[in-house]
Amino acid sequence: MTRDDAGAVRAAVLTLHRTTGLPMVFGGALSGQDRLRITELVGNTTDSLDGLVVRQGNGLGGKAMALGRPLWVSNYPCAASISHDYDKPVGREGLLSIVAVPVVVRRRVRGVIYGALREPLGLADRVVGAAVQVARDLEQDLAVRDRADDALARAEPCTSTARWEEVRAVHAELRALAEQVDDLPTRDRLRRASLRLAAAGLDESRTAPRPVLSPRELDVLSYVAIGCTNAEAAERLGLLPETVKSYLRSAMRKLDSHTRLEAVTAARRAGLLP
């Protein structure tokens, strides 16, 4: 389990509790190839589930992991569709109706989100749907983080071998990824990473103040810098070509440039682009 995965699961558990009002919501990220550790709990009355290791195939969550799809039961102790390896800790917490939704990224389970009642009642479709949606949002968040980590890993060897074209491509990708996430700490992390790459090409003797470009102006300029047309930049950033053109014109004006190439060159000299 990575720290990022654990933090993302924690946020998802809090979101599910807030949106459904379920008396207990919990979850955890994988701590090994075929097991997860429950670390995030809201609404618990005991510590029986805190730190519990759930193995793939065992119990409700383990079966959801094995099948890669949501599962739910209305009376956990009597459910014939699951194994009962974890009856004691579940029983001490008094949980009866439970839904377990696996978090699957690139066909690999990364965690499980649970919601539960202490009554033997069927979970409403709204509640199950909310649990599934929270898990899907978490999957997207983890997928974006993975792509960012991959981009950063590619950038490390490039800086030492002066392969600047690859560095510039990674820079553009990081900026585009930052706009795809709602999680503010993750967005800030991606933007800081892009600034570090841009500063790698900065002339340390420069003393003049740098022009102030908006995040979107920098996003557009970063793709222009690697040779993208307005249409290509628009596709990668999820914008309209006319919107890209508008951001580019604004960036050129702030950089006192008359052409795309002049704008890119000025931005590199200012340490805004690698």
PDB file of C-alpha atoms in Angstrom:
ATOM      1  CA  MET A   1       0.000   0.000   0.000  1.00  0.00           C
ATOM      2  CA  THR A   2       1.430   3.364  -0.990  1.00  0.00           C
ATOM      3  CA  ARG A   3       0.854   6.522   1.014  1.00  0.00           C
ATOM      4  CA  ASP A   4      -0.958   8.033  -1.970  1.00  0.00           C
ATOM      5  CA  ASP A   5      -3.339   5.066  -2.230  1.00  0.00           C
ATOM      6  CA  ALA A   6      -4.110   5.190   1.497  1.00  0.00           C
ATOM      7  CA  GLY A   7      -4.820   8.917   1.364  1.00  0.00           C
ATOM      8  CA  ALA A   8      -7.053   8.527  -1.678  1.00  0.00           C
ATOM      9  CA  VAL A   9      -9.027   5.703  -0.014  1.00  0.00           C
ATOM     10  CA  ARG A  10      -9.453   7.857   3.102  1.00  0.00           C
ATOM     11  CA  ALA A  11     -10.932  10.665   1.022  1.00  0.00           C
ATOM     12  CA  ALA A  12     -13.277   8.230  -0.753  1.00  0.00           C
ATOM     13  CA  VAL A  13     -14.513   6.757   2.542  1.00  0.00           C
ATOM     14  CA  LEU A  14     -15.284  10.235   3.878  1.00  0.00           C
ATOM     15  CA  THR A  15     -17.089  11.144   0.651  1.00  0.00           C
ATOM     16  CA  LEU A  16     -19.270   8.011   0.759  1.00  0.00           C
ATOM     17  CA  HIS A  17     -20.169   8.627   4.392  1.00  0.00           C
ATOM     18  CA  ARG A  18     -21.083  12.239   3.647  1.00  0.00           C
ATOM     19  CA  THR A  19     -23.172  11.484   0.553  1.00  0.00           C
ATOM     20  CA  THR A  20     -25.107   8.456   1.873  1.00  0.00           C
ATOM     21  CA  GLY A  21     -25.336   8.949   5.627  1.00  0.00           C
ATOM     22  CA  LEU A  22     -24.597   5.243   6.145  1.00  0.00           C
ATOM     23  CA  PRO A  23     -23.903   4.480   9.824  1.00  0.00           C
ATOM     24  CA  MET A  24     -20.550   2.931   8.940  1.00  0.00           C
ATOM     25  CA  VAL A  25     -18.227   3.274   5.969  1.00  0.00           C
ATOM     26  CA  PHE A  26     -14.754   1.782   5.769  1.00  0.00           C
ATOM     27  CA  GLY A  27     -12.106   0.610   3.347  1.00  0.00           C
ATOM     28  CA  GLY A  28      -8.477  -0.003   2.625  1.00  0.00           C
ATOM     29  CA  ALA A  29      -5.825  -0.254  -0.053  1.00  0.00           C
ATOM     30  CA  LEU A  30      -3.933  -3.360  -1.055  1.00  0.00           C
ATOM     31  CA  SER A  31      -1.052  -4.190   1.251  1.00  0.00           C
ATOM     32  CA  GLY A  32       0.178  -7.094  -0.867  1.00  0.00           C
ATOM     33  CA  GLN A  33      -0.532  -8.928  -4.093  1.00  0.00           C
ATOM     34  CA  ASP A  34      -3.716 -10.627  -2.888  1.00  0.00           C
ATOM     35  CA  ARG A  35      -4.718  -8.916   0.337  1.00  0.00           C
ATOM     36  CA  LEU A  36      -5.844  -5.555   1.634  1.00  0.00           C
ATOM     37  CA  ARG A  37      -5.667  -3.965   5.048  1.00  0.00           C
ATOM     38  CA  ILE A  38      -8.652  -2.028   6.368  1.00  0.00           C
ATOM     39  CA  THR A  39      -7.259   1.269   7.624  1.00  0.00           C
ATOM     40  CA  GLU A  40      -9.990   3.854   7.048  1.00  0.00           C
ATOM     41  CA  LEU A  41     -13.137   3.704   9.199  1.00  0.00           C
ATOM     42  CA  VAL A  42     -15.968   6.169   9.838  1.00  0.00           C
ATOM     43  CA  GLY A  43     -18.798   5.385  12.264  1.00  0.00           C
ATOM     44  CA  ASN A  44     -17.172   2.390  13.935  1.00  0.00           C
ATOM     45  CA  THR A  45     -17.969   1.643  17.588  1.00  0.00           C
ATOM     46  CA  THR A  46     -15.126  -0.840  18.137  1.00  0.00           C
ATOM     47  CA  ASP A  47     -11.621  -1.372  16.759  1.00  0.00           C
ATOM     48  CA  SER A  48     -12.404  -4.910  15.571  1.00  0.00           C
ATOM     49  CA  LEU A  49     -12.052  -4.046  11.875  1.00  0.00           C
ATOM     50  CA  ASP A  50      -9.194  -1.572  12.208  1.00  0.00           C
ATOM     51  CA  GLY A  51      -6.119  -3.134  10.597  1.00  0.00           C
ATOM     52  CA  LEU A  52      -7.971  -6.288   9.553  1.00  0.00           C
ATOM     53  CA  VAL A  53      -6.250  -8.062   6.640  1.00  0.00           C
ATOM     54  CA  VAL A  54      -8.729  -9.322   4.018  1.00  0.00           C
ATOM     55  CA  ARG A  55      -7.419 -11.907   1.607  1.00  0.00           C
ATOM     56  CA  GLN A  56      -8.624 -12.257  -1.957  1.00  0.00           C
ATOM     57  CA  GLY A  57     -11.570 -14.653  -2.161  1.00  0.00           C
ATOM     58  CA  ASN A  58     -12.364 -14.542   1.561  1.00  0.00           C
ATOM     59  CA  GLY A  59     -15.409 -12.811   2.981  1.00  0.00           C
ATOM     60  CA  LEU A  60     -17.485 -10.251   1.110  1.00  0.00           C
ATOM     61  CA  GLY A  61     -14.631  -7.861   0.322  1.00  0.00           C
ATOM     62  CA  GLY A  62     -12.268 -10.660  -0.653  1.00  0.00           C
ATOM     63  CA  LYS A  63     -14.832 -12.076  -3.054  1.00  0.00           C
ATOM     64  CA  ALA A  64     -15.415  -8.616  -4.555  1.00  0.00           C
ATOM     65  CA  MET A  65     -11.640  -8.381  -5.045  1.00  0.00           C
ATOM     66  CA  ALA A  66     -11.526 -11.787  -6.764  1.00  0.00           C
ATOM     67  CA  LEU A  67     -14.451 -11.038  -9.081  1.00  0.00           C
ATOM     68  CA  GLY A  68     -13.563  -7.401  -9.663  1.00  0.00           C
ATOM     69  CA  ARG A  69     -17.158  -6.222  -9.190  1.00  0.00           C
ATOM     70  CA  PRO A  70     -19.427  -4.882  -6.415  1.00  0.00           C
ATOM     71  CA  LEU A  71     -21.148  -7.332  -4.074  1.00  0.00           C
ATOM     72  CA  TRP A  72     -23.618  -6.835  -1.254  1.00  0.00           C
ATOM     73  CA  VAL A  73     -25.503  -8.929   1.326  1.00  0.00           C
ATOM     74  CA  SER A  74     -28.489  -8.007   3.509  1.00  0.00           C
ATOM     75  CA  ASN A  75     -27.657 -10.342   6.407  1.00  0.00           C
ATOM     76  CA  TYR A  76     -23.919 -10.983   6.610  1.00  0.00           C
ATOM     77  CA  PRO A  77     -23.885 -13.840   9.198  1.00  0.00           C
ATOM     78  CA  CYS A  78     -26.443 -15.838   7.208  1.00  0.00           C
ATOM     79  CA  ALA A  79     -25.167 -15.113   3.683  1.00  0.00           C
ATOM     80  CA  ALA A  80     -24.515 -18.386   1.865  1.00  0.00           C
ATOM     81  CA  SER A  81     -22.731 -16.713  -1.078  1.00  0.00           C
ATOM     82  CA  ILE A  82     -19.568 -15.814   0.850  1.00  0.00           C
ATOM     83  CA  SER A  83     -17.075 -17.448   3.179  1.00  0.00           C
ATOM     84  CA  HIS A  84     -17.248 -16.468   6.830  1.00  0.00           C
ATOM     85  CA  ASP A  85     -13.589 -16.015   7.717  1.00  0.00           C
ATOM     86  CA  TYR A  86     -14.258 -12.600   9.268  1.00  0.00           C
ATOM     87  CA  ASP A  87     -17.521 -13.237  11.132  1.00  0.00           C
ATOM     88  CA  LYS A  88     -16.028 -12.434  14.533  1.00  0.00           C
ATOM     89  CA  PRO A  89     -14.706  -8.915  13.797  1.00  0.00           C
ATOM     90  CA  VAL A  90     -17.774  -8.089  11.671  1.00  0.00           C
ATOM     91  CA  GLY A  91     -20.051  -9.426  14.432  1.00  0.00           C
ATOM     92  CA  ARG A  92     -18.327  -7.377  17.134  1.00  0.00           C
ATOM     93  CA  GLU A  93     -19.017  -4.263  15.086  1.00  0.00           C
ATOM     94  CA  GLY A  94     -22.648  -5.398  14.665  1.00  0.00           C
ATOM     95  CA  LEU A  95     -22.716  -5.072  10.879  1.00  0.00           C
ATOM     96  CA  LEU A  96     -25.431  -6.944   8.977  1.00  0.00           C
ATOM     97  CA  SER A  97     -26.141  -5.315   5.619  1.00  0.00           C
ATOM     98  CA  ILE A  98     -22.891  -4.589   3.752  1.00  0.00           C
ATOM     99  CA  VAL A  99     -21.815  -3.521   0.261  1.00  0.00           C
ATOM    100  CA  ALA A 100     -18.213  -3.978  -0.926  1.00  0.00           C
ATOM    101  CA  VAL A 101     -16.956  -2.243  -4.071  1.00  0.00           C
ATOM    102  CA  PRO A 102     -13.484  -3.033  -5.451  1.00  0.00           C
ATOM    103  CA  VAL A 103     -11.312  -0.225  -6.807  1.00  0.00           C
ATOM    104  CA  VAL A 104      -9.827  -1.481 -10.083  1.00  0.00           C
ATOM    105  CA  VAL A 105      -7.144   0.410 -12.024  1.00  0.00           C
ATOM    106  CA  ARG A 106      -5.655  -1.080 -15.204  1.00  0.00           C
ATOM    107  CA  ARG A 107      -7.323  -4.405 -14.406  1.00  0.00           C
ATOM    108  CA  ARG A 108      -5.652  -4.534 -10.996  1.00  0.00           C
ATOM    109  CA  VAL A 109      -7.529  -4.216  -7.726  1.00  0.00           C
ATOM    110  CA  ARG A 110      -6.073  -1.400  -5.635  1.00  0.00           C
ATOM    111  CA  GLY A 111      -8.529  -1.379  -2.746  1.00  0.00           C
ATOM    112  CA  VAL A 112     -12.083  -1.938  -1.535  1.00  0.00           C
ATOM    113  CA  ILE A 113     -14.690   0.540  -0.257  1.00  0.00           C
ATOM    114  CA  TYR A 114     -17.409  -0.750   2.110  1.00  0.00           C
ATOM    115  CA  GLY A 115     -20.688   0.681   3.363  1.00  0.00           C
ATOM    116  CA  ALA A 116     -22.776  -0.977   6.074  1.00  0.00           C
ATOM    117  CA  LEU A 117     -25.944  -0.975   8.173  1.00  0.00           C
ATOM    118  CA  ARG A 118     -26.432  -2.564  11.579  1.00  0.00           C
ATOM    119  CA  GLU A 119     -29.827  -3.857  10.504  1.00  0.00           C
ATOM    120  CA  PRO A 120     -30.713  -6.794   8.193  1.00  0.00           C
ATOM    121  CA  LEU A 121     -32.180  -4.539   5.505  1.00  0.00           C
ATOM    122  CA  GLY A 122     -31.629  -4.452   1.766  1.00  0.00           C
ATOM    123  CA  LEU A 123     -29.410  -1.588   0.719  1.00  0.00           C
ATOM    124  CA  ALA A 124     -31.213   0.933  -1.481  1.00  0.00           C
ATOM    125  CA  ASP A 125     -30.166   1.196  -5.111  1.00  0.00           C
ATOM    126  CA  ARG A 126     -29.211   4.813  -4.395  1.00  0.00           C
ATOM    127  CA  VAL A 127     -26.755   3.721  -1.718  1.00  0.00           C
ATOM    128  CA  VAL A 128     -25.192   0.984  -3.838  1.00  0.00           C
ATOM    129  CA  GLY A 129     -24.986   3.378  -6.783  1.00  0.00           C
ATOM    130  CA  ALA A 130     -23.289   5.996  -4.628  1.00  0.00           C
ATOM    131  CA  ALA A 131     -20.724   3.449  -3.423  1.00  0.00           C
ATOM    132  CA  VAL A 132     -19.985   2.407  -6.995  1.00  0.00           C
ATOM    133  CA  GLN A 133     -19.638   6.029  -8.121  1.00  0.00           C
ATOM    134  CA  VAL A 134     -17.217   6.851  -5.289  1.00  0.00           C
ATOM    135  CA  ALA A 135     -15.111   3.830  -6.250  1.00  0.00           C
ATOM    136  CA  ARG A 136     -15.138   4.859  -9.936  1.00  0.00           C
ATOM    137  CA  ASP A 137     -14.019   8.396  -9.013  1.00  0.00           C
ATOM    138  CA  LEU A 138     -11.236   6.905  -6.896  1.00  0.00           C
ATOM    139  CA  GLU A 139     -10.155   4.707  -9.808  1.00  0.00           C
ATOM    140  CA  GLN A 140      -9.865   7.755 -12.057  1.00  0.00           C
ATOM    141  CA  ASP A 141      -7.893   9.629  -9.412  1.00  0.00           C
ATOM    142  CA  LEU A 142      -5.438   6.752  -8.949  1.00  0.00           C
ATOM    143  CA  ALA A 143      -5.062   6.320 -12.716  1.00  0.00           C
ATOM    144  CA  VAL A 144      -4.127  10.000 -13.097  1.00  0.00           C
ATOM    145  CA  ARG A 145      -1.642   9.728 -10.224  1.00  0.00           C
ATOM    146  CA  ASP A 146      -0.086   6.684 -11.868  1.00  0.00           C
ATOM    147  CA  ARG A 147       0.348   8.557 -15.124  1.00  0.00           C
ATOM    148  CA  ALA A 148       1.926  11.466 -13.274  1.00  0.00           C
ATOM    149  CA  ASP A 149       4.349   9.136 -11.486  1.00  0.00           C
ATOM    150  CA  ASP A 150       5.257   7.523 -14.812  1.00  0.00           C
ATOM    151  CA  ALA A 151       5.884  10.930 -16.349  1.00  0.00           C
ATOM    152  CA  LEU A 152       8.101  11.988 -13.448  1.00  0.00           C
ATOM    153  CA  ALA A 153      10.042   8.731 -13.633  1.00  0.00           C
ATOM    154  CA  ARG A 154      10.677   9.290 -17.338  1.00  0.00           C
ATOM    155  CA  ALA A 155      11.871  12.807 -16.621  1.00  0.00           C
ATOM    156  CA  GLU A 156      14.565  11.809 -14.125  1.00  0.00           C
ATOM    157  CA  PRO A 157      17.047  10.192 -16.545  1.00  0.00           C
ATOM    158  CA  CYS A 158      16.298  12.795 -19.198  1.00  0.00           C
ATOM    159  CA  THR A 159      17.561  15.723 -17.161  1.00  0.00           C
ATOM    160  CA  SER A 160      20.965  14.135 -16.752  1.00  0.00           C
ATOM    161  CA  THR A 161      21.380  13.274 -20.432  1.00  0.00           C
ATOM    162  CA  ALA A 162      20.086  16.564 -21.843  1.00  0.00           C
ATOM    163  CA  ARG A 163      17.256  14.893 -23.745  1.00  0.00           C
ATOM    164  CA  TRP A 164      15.258  18.072 -23.652  1.00  0.00           C
ATOM    165  CA  GLU A 165      12.577  17.043 -26.117  1.00  0.00           C
ATOM    166  CA  GLU A 166      11.484  14.270 -23.777  1.00  0.00           C
ATOM    167  CA  VAL A 167      11.596  16.637 -20.807  1.00  0.00           C
ATOM    168  CA  ARG A 168       9.353  19.066 -22.681  1.00  0.00           C
ATOM    169  CA  ALA A 169       6.886  16.324 -23.573  1.00  0.00           C
ATOM    170  CA  VAL A 170       6.736  15.233 -19.929  1.00  0.00           C
ATOM    171  CA  HIS A 171       6.256  18.856 -18.862  1.00  0.00           C
ATOM    172  CA  ALA A 172       3.266  19.241 -21.183  1.00  0.00           C
ATOM    173  CA  GLU A 173       1.784  15.952 -19.992  1.00  0.00           C
ATOM    174  CA  LEU A 174       2.093  16.923 -16.320  1.00  0.00           C
ATOM    175  CA  ARG A 175       0.309  20.215 -16.924  1.00  0.00           C
ATOM    176  CA  ALA A 176      -2.505  18.465 -18.786  1.00  0.00           C
ATOM    177  CA  LEU A 177      -2.848  15.865 -16.036  1.00  0.00           C
ATOM    178  CA  ALA A 178      -3.126  18.579 -13.390  1.00  0.00           C
ATOM    179  CA  GLU A 179      -6.313  19.851 -15.033  1.00  0.00           C
ATOM    180  CA  GLN A 180      -7.907  16.383 -14.947  1.00  0.00           C
ATOM    181  CA  VAL A 181      -7.948  15.916 -11.183  1.00  0.00           C
ATOM    182  CA  ASP A 182     -10.320  17.424  -8.618  1.00  0.00           C
ATOM    183  CA  ASP A 183      -8.051  16.565  -5.694  1.00  0.00           C
ATOM    184  CA  LEU A 184      -6.274  19.869  -4.927  1.00  0.00           C
ATOM    185  CA  PRO A 185      -3.140  18.382  -3.268  1.00  0.00           C
ATOM    186  CA  THR A 186      -2.598  16.152  -6.308  1.00  0.00           C
ATOM    187  CA  ARG A 187      -3.148  19.062  -8.699  1.00  0.00           C
ATOM    188  CA  ASP A 188      -0.670  21.200  -6.762  1.00  0.00           C
ATOM    189  CA  ARG A 189       1.855  18.357  -6.802  1.00  0.00           C
ATOM    190  CA  LEU A 190       1.622  18.053 -10.572  1.00  0.00           C
ATOM    191  CA  ARG A 191       1.954  21.788 -11.081  1.00  0.00           C
ATOM    192  CA  ARG A 192       4.985  21.959  -8.787  1.00  0.00           C
ATOM    193  CA  ALA A 193       6.568  19.110 -10.726  1.00  0.00           C
ATOM    194  CA  SER A 194       6.021  20.970 -14.004  1.00  0.00           C
ATOM    195  CA  LEU A 195       7.585  24.104 -12.500  1.00  0.00           C
ATOM    196  CA  ARG A 196      10.652  22.113 -11.448  1.00  0.00           C
ATOM    197  CA  LEU A 197      11.078  20.869 -15.004  1.00  0.00           C
ATOM    198  CA  ALA A 198      10.651  24.385 -16.383  1.00  0.00           C
ATOM    199  CA  ALA A 199      13.223  25.771 -13.948  1.00  0.00           C
ATOM    200  CA  ALA A 200      15.744  23.166 -15.101  1.00  0.00           C
ATOM    201  CA  GLY A 201      16.351  25.252 -18.209  1.00  0.00           C
ATOM    202  CA  LEU A 202      16.414  28.615 -16.434  1.00  0.00           C
ATOM    203  CA  ASP A 203      19.470  30.796 -16.773  1.00  0.00           C
ATOM    204  CA  GLU A 204      20.522  31.277 -13.137  1.00  0.00           C
ATOM    205  CA  SER A 205      22.058  34.663 -13.941  1.00  0.00           C
ATOM    206  CA  ARG A 206      18.674  36.042 -14.989  1.00  0.00           C
ATOM    207  CA  THR A 207      17.452  38.844 -12.695  1.00  0.00           C
ATOM    208  CA  ALA A 208      14.525  40.293 -14.661  1.00  0.00           C
ATOM    209  CA  PRO A 209      11.020  39.506 -13.319  1.00  0.00           C
ATOM    210  CA  ARG A 210       9.274  36.675 -15.088  1.00  0.00           C
ATOM    211  CA  PRO A 211       6.038  37.356 -17.013  1.00  0.00           C
ATOM    212  CA  VAL A 212       2.934  36.066 -15.231  1.00  0.00           C
ATOM    213  CA  LEU A 213       0.999  33.581 -17.346  1.00  0.00           C
ATOM    214  CA  SER A 214      -2.201  31.892 -16.258  1.00  0.00           C
ATOM    215  CA  PRO A 215      -2.166  28.087 -15.756  1.00  0.00           C
ATOM    216  CA  ARG A 216      -4.144  27.575 -18.975  1.00  0.00           C
ATOM    217  CA  GLU A 217      -1.864  29.878 -20.982  1.00  0.00           C
ATOM    218  CA  LEU A 218       1.100  27.810 -19.785  1.00  0.00           C
ATOM    219  CA  ASP A 219      -0.766  24.583 -20.599  1.00  0.00           C
ATOM    220  CA  VAL A 220      -1.323  25.701 -24.187  1.00  0.00           C
ATOM    221  CA  LEU A 221       2.197  27.043 -24.584  1.00  0.00           C
ATOM    222  CA  SER A 222       3.702  23.800 -23.273  1.00  0.00           C
ATOM    223  CA  TYR A 223       2.048  21.858 -26.106  1.00  0.00           C
ATOM    224  CA  VAL A 224       2.949  24.485 -28.688  1.00  0.00           C
ATOM    225  CA  ALA A 225       6.553  24.107 -27.481  1.00  0.00           C
ATOM    226  CA  ILE A 226       6.598  20.420 -28.471  1.00  0.00           C
ATOM    227  CA  GLY A 227       5.256  21.144 -31.943  1.00  0.00           C
ATOM    228  CA  CYS A 228       1.509  20.686 -31.512  1.00  0.00           C
ATOM    229  CA  THR A 229      -0.929  22.572 -33.678  1.00  0.00           C
ATOM    230  CA  ASN A 230      -3.816  24.431 -32.055  1.00  0.00           C
ATOM    231  CA  ALA A 231      -6.122  21.526 -32.891  1.00  0.00           C
ATOM    232  CA  GLU A 232      -3.731  18.970 -31.388  1.00  0.00           C
ATOM    233  CA  ALA A 233      -3.276  21.051 -28.231  1.00  0.00           C
ATOM    234  CA  ALA A 234      -7.043  21.426 -27.954  1.00  0.00           C
ATOM    235  CA  GLU A 235      -7.552  17.661 -28.193  1.00  0.00           C
ATOM    236  CA  ARG A 236      -4.956  16.908 -25.517  1.00  0.00           C
ATOM    237  CA  LEU A 237      -6.247  19.590 -23.159  1.00  0.00           C
ATOM    238  CA  GLY A 238      -9.943  18.971 -23.731  1.00  0.00           C
ATOM    239  CA  LEU A 239     -10.506  22.482 -25.087  1.00  0.00           C
ATOM    240  CA  LEU A 240     -11.933  23.962 -28.261  1.00  0.00           C
ATOM    241  CA  PRO A 241      -9.394  25.052 -30.916  1.00  0.00           C
ATOM    242  CA  GLU A 242     -10.699  28.626 -30.702  1.00  0.00           C
ATOM    243  CA  THR A 243     -10.149  28.585 -26.939  1.00  0.00           C
ATOM    244  CA  VAL A 244      -6.579  27.398 -27.448  1.00  0.00           C
ATOM    245  CA  LYS A 245      -6.026  30.181 -29.977  1.00  0.00           C
ATOM    246  CA  SER A 246      -7.316  32.728 -27.476  1.00  0.00           C
ATOM    247  CA  TYR A 247      -4.998  31.491 -24.704  1.00  0.00           C
ATOM    248  CA  LEU A 248      -2.070  31.478 -27.121  1.00  0.00           C
ATOM    249  CA  ARG A 249      -2.744  35.072 -28.246  1.00  0.00           C
ATOM    250  CA  SER A 250      -2.911  36.167 -24.615  1.00  0.00           C
ATOM    251  CA  ALA A 251       0.375  34.398 -23.789  1.00  0.00           C
ATOM    252  CA  MET A 252       2.075  35.947 -26.827  1.00  0.00           C
ATOM    253  CA  ARG A 253       0.935  39.400 -25.753  1.00  0.00           C
ATOM    254  CA  LYS A 254       2.282  38.925 -22.204  1.00  0.00           C
ATOM    255  CA  LEU A 255       5.576  37.636 -23.602  1.00  0.00           C
ATOM    256  CA  ASP A 256       5.797  40.540 -26.074  1.00  0.00           C
ATOM    257  CA  SER A 257       6.020  38.057 -28.953  1.00  0.00           C
ATOM    258  CA  HIS A 258       4.649  38.171 -32.471  1.00  0.00           C
ATOM    259  CA  THR A 259       4.906  34.482 -33.415  1.00  0.00           C
ATOM    260  CA  ARG A 260       4.429  31.137 -31.715  1.00  0.00           C
ATOM    261  CA  LEU A 261       8.166  30.454 -31.888  1.00  0.00           C
ATOM    262  CA  GLU A 262       9.013  33.810 -30.316  1.00  0.00           C
ATOM    263  CA  ALA A 263       6.561  33.092 -27.494  1.00  0.00           C
ATOM    264  CA  VAL A 264       8.071  29.673 -26.799  1.00  0.00           C
ATOM    265  CA  THR A 265      11.602  31.090 -26.857  1.00  0.00           C
ATOM    266  CA  ALA A 266      10.649  33.923 -24.515  1.00  0.00           C
ATOM    267  CA  ALA A 267       8.934  31.509 -22.129  1.00  0.00           C
ATOM    268  CA  ARG A 268      12.033  29.300 -22.021  1.00  0.00           C
ATOM    269  CA  ARG A 269      14.286  32.255 -21.341  1.00  0.00           C
ATOM    270  CA  ALA A 270      11.980  33.248 -18.500  1.00  0.00           C
ATOM    271  CA  GLY A 271      12.048  29.770 -16.993  1.00  0.00           C
ATOM    272  CA  LEU A 272       8.365  29.155 -17.672  1.00  0.00           C
ATOM    273  CA  LEU A 273       9.060  26.257 -20.047  1.00  0.00           C
ATOM    274  CA  PRO A 274      11.902  23.694 -20.087  1.00  0.00           C
TER     275      PRO A 274
END
